[in-house]
Amino acid sequence: MTKQRPLVGLICGSGLGLLADSLKNPELFPYADIPGFPQSTGRLVFGEMKGRSCVCMQGRFHMYEGHSLGKTTFPVRVFKLLGVETLIVTNAAGSLADGYHPGDIMIIKDHVNVPGLAGLNPLTGPNDDKFGPRFPAMSSVYDKGLRCLAMDIVKQMGVAQFVHEGVYAMVGGPNFETVAEAKLLHRLGVDAVGMSTAPEVLVASHCGMRVFGLSLITNKVVRSYDDEEQVNHEGVLEVGKMRSQSLQTLITQLVGRMDMNNNTHT
Ligand SMILES: O=P(O)(O)O[C@@H]1C[C@H](O)[C@@H](CO)O1
């Protein structure tokens, strides 16, 4: 039990869990102790960031682990019931865009939900009208005001040259992309690809939360048959650790400066 009623929820991507350790006056709840959560390592951390009450998922659930999308996104519904109004999601992703490099940060402008296009969507099934509408619009999911604020912050941090704004695609995983899949995603206008985020964002947006998302570019996705480079999860985690400080600073500043009365999502 906690008495905290956070307005901001955070989901930490692979290698980015340190963010949760920066919360002040933390209260920790292992997932294994929370009814309805998948039995998994990881924990919910309640605490303050820049004096603002937050709740953070230190470790997220992925579809490729075998969880249903309902289970994968269950914590977002819990966030909503706790009073969370703004969701910040982070992930590790491979880059497809020319000009992106490992260690760069991408502010997510939009996403392509590849499993969703094939009918794998957490909003499938009976709609619970208490949370949101049957047919939610998704044309302005990633809040413009927060994206502009994040751009201002990275300029002030002096790291704007490593930061892009782009389109994220979720694939089901757990395998990384074939060359043909990478070429396809690139042609579709995808800048970075990963294995998470879209389901949580859909559920958050459906219930009226303001959403902000960041991808940490951990590797280049191989798009040529002549390229012998092979991506691996250990490398992804390594880059995550390398850049976690900049990411943490950006998110901390964002939480400190965001307008809490300006939930621009309608
Ligand atoms: O939780 P995220 O999306 O950060 O995790 C990424 C995608 C895969 O789970 C893993 C691949 O290395 O990292």
Short mmCIF file of C-alpha atoms and ligand atoms in Angstrom, two decimals:
data_model
loop_
_atom_site.label_atom_id
_atom_site.label_comp_id
_atom_site.label_asym_id
_atom_site.label_seq_id
_atom_site.Cartn_x
_atom_site.Cartn_y
_atom_site.Cartn_z
CA MET A 1 0.00 0.00 0.00
CA THR A 2 1.18 3.48 -0.77
CA LYS A 3 -0.39 6.83 -0.02
CA GLN A 4 1.26 8.37 -3.08
CA ARG A 5 -1.02 9.51 -5.89
CA PRO A 6 1.39 10.13 -8.79
CA LEU A 7 0.44 12.29 -11.77
CA VAL A 8 3.35 11.04 -13.86
CA GLY A 9 4.03 7.42 -14.85
CA LEU A 10 7.30 6.22 -16.36
CA ILE A 11 8.17 2.99 -18.13
CA CYS A 12 11.88 2.15 -18.32
CA GLY A 13 13.19 0.40 -21.42
CA SER A 14 15.97 -2.19 -21.58
CA GLY A 15 19.14 -0.89 -19.95
CA LEU A 16 17.34 2.27 -18.80
CA GLY A 17 16.18 1.14 -15.37
CA LEU A 18 18.53 3.53 -13.57
CA LEU A 19 15.95 6.24 -14.03
CA ALA A 20 13.85 4.60 -11.33
CA ASP A 21 16.81 4.66 -8.93
CA SER A 22 16.91 8.44 -9.16
CA LEU A 23 13.47 8.88 -7.55
CA LYS A 24 13.58 10.52 -4.11
CA ASN A 25 11.94 8.88 -1.07
CA PRO A 26 11.26 5.66 -2.98
CA GLU A 27 8.64 3.06 -2.10
CA LEU A 28 9.24 -0.27 -3.88
CA PHE A 29 6.74 -2.95 -4.89
CA PRO A 30 8.10 -6.09 -6.62
CA TYR A 31 5.82 -7.18 -9.49
CA ALA A 32 5.62 -10.63 -7.93
CA ASP A 33 3.69 -9.07 -4.99
CA ILE A 34 1.17 -7.11 -7.08
CA PRO A 35 -2.10 -8.92 -7.91
CA GLY A 36 -2.73 -9.16 -11.65
CA PHE A 37 0.85 -8.39 -12.65
CA PRO A 38 2.74 -11.05 -14.63
CA GLN A 39 5.02 -13.06 -12.34
CA SER A 40 8.24 -11.45 -13.38
CA THR A 41 11.29 -9.69 -12.05
CA GLY A 42 11.07 -5.92 -11.88
CA ARG A 43 9.20 -3.58 -9.62
CA LEU A 44 7.06 -0.50 -9.35
CA VAL A 45 8.91 2.39 -7.76
CA PHE A 46 6.97 5.32 -6.31
CA GLY A 47 8.89 8.47 -5.49
CA GLU A 48 9.56 12.09 -6.34
CA MET A 49 11.27 13.59 -9.32
CA LYS A 50 11.86 17.35 -9.08
CA GLY A 51 9.33 17.37 -6.24
CA ARG A 52 6.64 15.73 -8.39
CA SER A 53 5.11 12.45 -7.41
CA CYS A 54 5.89 9.71 -9.97
CA VAL A 55 5.48 5.99 -10.39
CA CYS A 56 8.00 4.08 -12.44
CA MET A 57 8.00 0.60 -13.96
CA GLN A 58 11.54 -0.63 -13.46
CA GLY A 59 11.32 -3.41 -16.03
CA ARG A 60 8.46 -3.78 -18.49
CA PHE A 61 6.54 -6.69 -19.96
CA HIS A 62 6.98 -7.68 -23.58
CA MET A 63 4.72 -9.61 -25.92
CA TYR A 64 7.66 -11.85 -26.91
CA GLU A 65 7.90 -13.11 -23.30
CA GLY A 66 4.57 -14.81 -23.93
CA HIS A 67 2.34 -12.35 -22.07
CA SER A 68 -0.97 -11.41 -23.62
CA LEU A 69 -1.18 -7.77 -24.68
CA GLY A 70 -3.78 -7.30 -21.93
CA LYS A 71 -1.21 -8.40 -19.32
CA THR A 72 1.57 -6.44 -21.01
CA THR A 73 -0.39 -3.22 -20.67
CA PHE A 74 -2.18 -3.93 -17.37
CA PRO A 75 0.19 -1.63 -15.42
CA VAL A 76 -0.89 1.32 -17.59
CA ARG A 77 -4.51 0.79 -16.51
CA VAL A 78 -3.27 0.61 -12.91
CA PHE A 79 -1.43 3.92 -13.47
CA LYS A 80 -4.69 5.44 -14.72
CA LEU A 81 -6.59 4.27 -11.65
CA LEU A 82 -3.83 5.73 -9.44
CA GLY A 83 -4.42 9.13 -11.08
CA VAL A 84 -1.55 9.26 -13.58
CA GLU A 85 -2.21 11.85 -16.29
CA THR A 86 1.09 11.79 -18.20
CA LEU A 87 2.92 8.67 -19.35
CA ILE A 88 6.61 8.77 -20.27
CA VAL A 89 7.87 5.67 -22.09
CA THR A 90 11.43 4.80 -23.00
CA ASN A 91 12.86 1.97 -25.03
CA ALA A 92 15.99 0.64 -26.66
CA ALA A 93 15.72 0.60 -30.45
CA GLY A 94 17.71 -0.08 -33.60
CA SER A 95 18.03 2.71 -36.16
CA LEU A 96 16.93 2.57 -39.76
CA ALA A 97 17.22 6.29 -40.55
CA ASP A 98 20.39 7.54 -42.21
CA GLY A 99 22.15 9.93 -39.87
CA TYR A 100 21.20 8.11 -36.66
CA HIS A 101 24.03 6.51 -34.65
CA PRO A 102 24.22 4.23 -31.58
CA GLY A 103 23.95 6.43 -28.51
CA ASP A 104 21.57 8.92 -30.17
CA ILE A 105 18.19 9.67 -28.68
CA MET A 106 14.97 9.76 -30.70
CA ILE A 107 11.96 11.69 -29.46
CA ILE A 108 9.05 9.62 -30.73
CA LYS A 109 6.74 11.60 -33.00
CA ASP A 110 4.55 8.70 -34.11
CA HIS A 111 4.61 4.93 -34.33
CA VAL A 112 3.84 2.01 -36.62
CA ASN A 113 2.35 -0.83 -34.62
CA VAL A 114 3.29 -3.78 -36.82
CA PRO A 115 1.57 -6.46 -34.66
CA GLY A 116 -1.42 -4.10 -34.45
CA LEU A 117 -1.72 -3.99 -38.24
CA ALA A 118 -2.12 -7.77 -38.09
CA GLY A 119 -4.78 -7.61 -35.35
CA LEU A 120 -2.61 -7.95 -32.23
CA ASN A 121 -3.85 -4.96 -30.27
CA PRO A 122 -4.37 -4.58 -26.49
CA LEU A 123 -7.67 -2.79 -27.14
CA THR A 124 -9.14 -5.84 -28.88
CA GLY A 125 -12.12 -7.44 -27.14
CA PRO A 126 -15.00 -5.87 -25.23
CA ASN A 127 -14.36 -2.17 -24.69
CA ASP A 128 -14.45 -0.88 -21.12
CA ASP A 129 -16.12 2.52 -21.60
CA LYS A 130 -14.87 3.60 -18.15
CA PHE A 131 -11.40 3.87 -19.71
CA GLY A 132 -12.13 5.20 -23.19
CA PRO A 133 -14.00 4.93 -26.47
CA ARG A 134 -14.41 1.84 -28.65
CA PHE A 135 -12.72 3.49 -31.63
CA PRO A 136 -10.02 5.85 -30.32
CA ALA A 137 -8.28 8.29 -32.69
CA MET A 138 -4.50 7.82 -32.84
CA SER A 139 -3.43 10.66 -35.13
CA SER A 140 -1.86 12.85 -32.42
CA VAL A 141 -0.76 10.43 -29.71
CA TYR A 142 2.68 11.79 -28.82
CA ASP A 143 2.03 15.18 -27.21
CA LYS A 144 3.36 18.07 -29.28
CA GLY A 145 3.87 20.38 -26.31
CA LEU A 146 6.06 17.83 -24.51
CA ARG A 147 8.03 17.13 -27.68
CA CYS A 148 8.77 20.87 -28.08
CA LEU A 149 9.74 21.15 -24.41
CA ALA A 150 12.10 18.16 -24.76
CA MET A 151 13.74 19.79 -27.79
CA ASP A 152 14.29 22.99 -25.77
CA ILE A 153 15.82 20.97 -22.95
CA VAL A 154 18.26 19.07 -25.18
CA LYS A 155 19.39 22.38 -26.73
CA GLN A 156 20.07 23.73 -23.23
CA MET A 157 21.89 20.51 -22.33
CA GLY A 158 24.09 21.00 -25.42
CA VAL A 159 23.25 17.55 -26.81
CA ALA A 160 20.85 18.54 -29.61
CA GLN A 161 23.21 17.09 -32.23
CA PHE A 162 22.54 13.59 -30.80
CA VAL A 163 18.77 13.99 -30.65
CA HIS A 164 16.26 13.41 -33.44
CA GLU A 165 12.51 13.32 -33.73
CA GLY A 166 11.21 10.29 -35.60
CA VAL A 167 8.89 7.37 -36.15
CA TYR A 168 9.21 4.20 -34.04
CA ALA A 169 7.98 0.81 -35.23
CA MET A 170 7.11 -2.01 -32.88
CA VAL A 171 7.77 -5.52 -34.14
CA GLY A 172 6.84 -8.63 -32.20
CA GLY A 173 10.35 -9.99 -31.67
CA PRO A 174 12.13 -11.78 -30.08
CA ASN A 175 14.32 -12.09 -33.17
CA PHE A 176 15.96 -9.01 -34.61
CA GLU A 177 14.99 -8.07 -38.18
CA THR A 178 15.97 -9.85 -41.36
CA VAL A 179 17.54 -7.65 -44.02
CA ALA A 180 14.32 -7.78 -46.06
CA GLU A 181 12.23 -6.74 -43.04
CA ALA A 182 14.65 -3.89 -42.32
CA LYS A 183 14.40 -2.67 -45.93
CA LEU A 184 10.60 -2.84 -45.74
CA LEU A 185 10.44 -0.81 -42.51
CA HIS A 186 12.86 1.75 -43.92
CA ARG A 187 10.69 2.18 -47.03
CA LEU A 188 7.65 2.66 -44.79
CA GLY A 189 9.30 5.71 -43.23
CA VAL A 190 10.31 4.08 -39.95
CA ASP A 191 13.32 5.68 -38.24
CA ALA A 192 13.83 3.23 -35.37
CA VAL A 193 12.53 -0.24 -34.52
CA GLY A 194 12.01 -2.03 -31.22
CA MET A 195 9.85 -4.64 -29.51
CA SER A 196 7.67 -2.65 -27.11
CA THR A 197 6.03 0.71 -26.43
CA ALA A 198 3.15 0.72 -28.95
CA PRO A 199 0.81 -1.42 -26.78
CA GLU A 200 1.40 0.68 -23.64
CA VAL A 201 0.98 3.90 -25.61
CA LEU A 202 -2.28 2.70 -27.18
CA VAL A 203 -3.74 1.87 -23.77
CA ALA A 204 -2.54 5.17 -22.27
CA SER A 205 -3.90 7.23 -25.13
CA HIS A 206 -7.20 5.31 -25.08
CA CYS A 207 -7.76 6.38 -21.46
CA GLY A 208 -6.86 10.01 -22.13
CA MET A 209 -3.29 10.18 -20.84
CA ARG A 210 -0.80 12.60 -22.31
CA VAL A 211 2.08 10.57 -23.79
CA PHE A 212 5.77 11.26 -24.33
CA GLY A 213 8.19 8.66 -25.71
CA LEU A 214 11.95 8.35 -26.15
CA SER A 215 14.01 5.71 -27.96
CA LEU A 216 17.64 5.23 -27.16
CA ILE A 217 19.36 4.11 -30.37
CA THR A 218 21.46 1.13 -29.35
CA ASN A 219 22.45 -0.26 -32.76
CA LYS A 220 22.09 0.23 -36.48
CA VAL A 221 19.70 -2.23 -38.12
CA VAL A 222 21.47 -4.13 -40.88
CA ARG A 223 19.92 -3.15 -44.21
CA SER A 224 22.47 -4.64 -46.60
CA TYR A 225 23.41 -8.24 -47.41
CA ASP A 226 27.05 -7.09 -47.54
CA ASP A 227 27.01 -5.87 -43.93
CA GLU A 228 28.44 -8.53 -41.61
CA GLU A 229 27.55 -6.74 -38.37
CA GLN A 230 25.24 -8.69 -36.00
CA VAL A 231 23.09 -7.02 -33.36
CA ASN A 232 22.89 -8.68 -29.93
CA HIS A 233 21.02 -7.95 -26.71
CA GLU A 234 24.20 -7.51 -24.60
CA GLY A 235 25.32 -4.70 -26.95
CA VAL A 236 21.87 -3.11 -26.63
CA LEU A 237 22.16 -3.10 -22.81
CA GLU A 238 25.71 -1.72 -22.96
CA VAL A 239 24.69 1.34 -25.02
CA GLY A 240 21.70 1.77 -22.70
CA LYS A 241 24.05 2.09 -19.73
CA MET A 242 26.41 4.42 -21.62
CA ARG A 243 23.71 6.98 -22.39
CA SER A 244 21.50 6.51 -19.37
CA GLN A 245 22.79 9.68 -17.71
CA SER A 246 21.78 12.01 -20.60
CA LEU A 247 18.44 10.28 -20.85
CA GLN A 248 17.90 10.60 -17.11
CA THR A 249 18.76 14.32 -17.18
CA LEU A 250 16.39 14.92 -20.08
CA ILE A 251 13.49 13.13 -18.41
CA THR A 252 14.12 14.71 -15.01
CA GLN A 253 14.11 18.20 -16.54
CA LEU A 254 11.01 17.37 -18.56
CA VAL A 255 9.11 16.20 -15.48
CA GLY A 256 10.26 19.29 -13.55
CA ARG A 257 9.19 21.70 -16.28
CA MET A 258 6.06 20.13 -17.73
CA ASP A 259 2.79 21.94 -17.17
CA MET A 260 0.73 19.66 -14.96
CA ASN A 261 -2.52 21.53 -15.69
CA ASN A 262 -2.10 21.33 -19.40
CA ASN A 263 -3.17 17.89 -20.38
CA THR A 264 -3.43 18.75 -24.03
CA HIS A 265 -4.67 15.30 -24.99
CA THR A 266 -8.36 15.26 -25.88
O1 LIG B 1 11.93 -2.82 -23.40
P1 LIG B 1 12.68 -2.39 -24.63
O2 LIG B 1 11.79 -2.10 -25.78
O3 LIG B 1 13.63 -1.26 -24.34
O4 LIG B 1 13.59 -3.64 -25.04
C1 LIG B 1 14.36 -3.72 -26.25
C2 LIG B 1 13.62 -4.58 -27.23
C3 LIG B 1 14.00 -5.96 -26.78
O5 LIG B 1 13.31 -6.33 -25.62
C4 LIG B 1 15.40 -5.83 -26.38
C5 LIG B 1 16.28 -6.18 -27.53
O6 LIG B 1 17.62 -6.03 -27.17
O7 LIG B 1 15.56 -4.44 -26.02
#
